[in-house]
Amino acid sequence: MAWSQQEVRELKEGRYLLIDEEPCRILSIQTSKPGKHGEAKARIDAVGLFDGSKRSVVFPVKHKVQVPMIGRRQAQVLSMSEGEVQLMDLESYETFSLPLDAETKGQLSPGTEVQYLDAMGKRRITRA
């Protein structure tokens, strides 16, 4: 299982949750007061870790949501080709390829170490 459950009232800004099966980082949380017959609700604004799109959801504060298990790992750059970089995880020695975006392309060279996120079967380079 790549996620756990938490109540909405336990979430904090900067942490993560799943919205539409996409791991997202929480940007802000606003809670409303409970109504006469209802319970307090929370509006959560978040941004996707892998697609960068903003999402907003509203849940009751006692509602349980899914929180993804996010792994920050180190890898070494093995090789680079047009639009792709091949990496080797420094703990498990697993090799894998990731798409190379324009902003990290100039910072990478074979033999250097990078940090990457691993969540819900997806990976992304975070720091070169």
PDB file of N, CA and C in Angstrom, residues 101-107:
ATOM      1  N   ASP A 101      13.776  17.363 -18.294  1.00  0.00           N
ATOM      2  CA  ASP A 101      13.212  18.659 -18.663  1.00  0.00           C
ATOM      3  C   ASP A 101      14.335  19.675 -18.869  1.00  0.00           C
ATOM      4  N   ALA A 102      13.985  20.800 -19.475  1.00  0.00           N
ATOM      5  CA  ALA A 102      14.984  21.793 -19.893  1.00  0.00           C
ATOM      6  C   ALA A 102      15.738  22.400 -18.715  1.00  0.00           C
ATOM      7  N   GLU A 103      15.068  22.604 -17.577  1.00  0.00           N
ATOM      8  CA  GLU A 103      15.726  23.295 -16.461  1.00  0.00           C
ATOM      9  C   GLU A 103      16.780  22.436 -15.759  1.00  0.00           C
ATOM     10  N   THR A 104      16.603  21.113 -15.731  1.00  0.00           N
ATOM     11  CA  THR A 104      17.600  20.263 -15.074  1.00  0.00           C
ATOM     12  C   THR A 104      18.647  19.730 -16.059  1.00  0.00           C
ATOM     13  N   LYS A 105      18.414  19.876 -17.353  1.00  0.00           N
ATOM     14  CA  LYS A 105      19.322  19.328 -18.353  1.00  0.00           C
ATOM     15  C   LYS A 105      20.733  19.914 -18.234  1.00  0.00           C
ATOM     16  N   GLY A 106      20.855  21.205 -18.014  1.00  0.00           N
ATOM     17  CA  GLY A 106      22.163  21.846 -17.924  1.00  0.00           C
ATOM     18  C   GLY A 106      22.888  21.559 -16.622  1.00  0.00           C
ATOM     19  N   GLN A 107      22.175  21.076 -15.603  1.00  0.00           N
ATOM     20  CA  GLN A 107      22.790  20.837 -14.290  1.00  0.00           C
ATOM     21  C   GLN A 107      23.302  19.412 -14.126  1.00  0.00           C
TER      22      GLN A 107
END
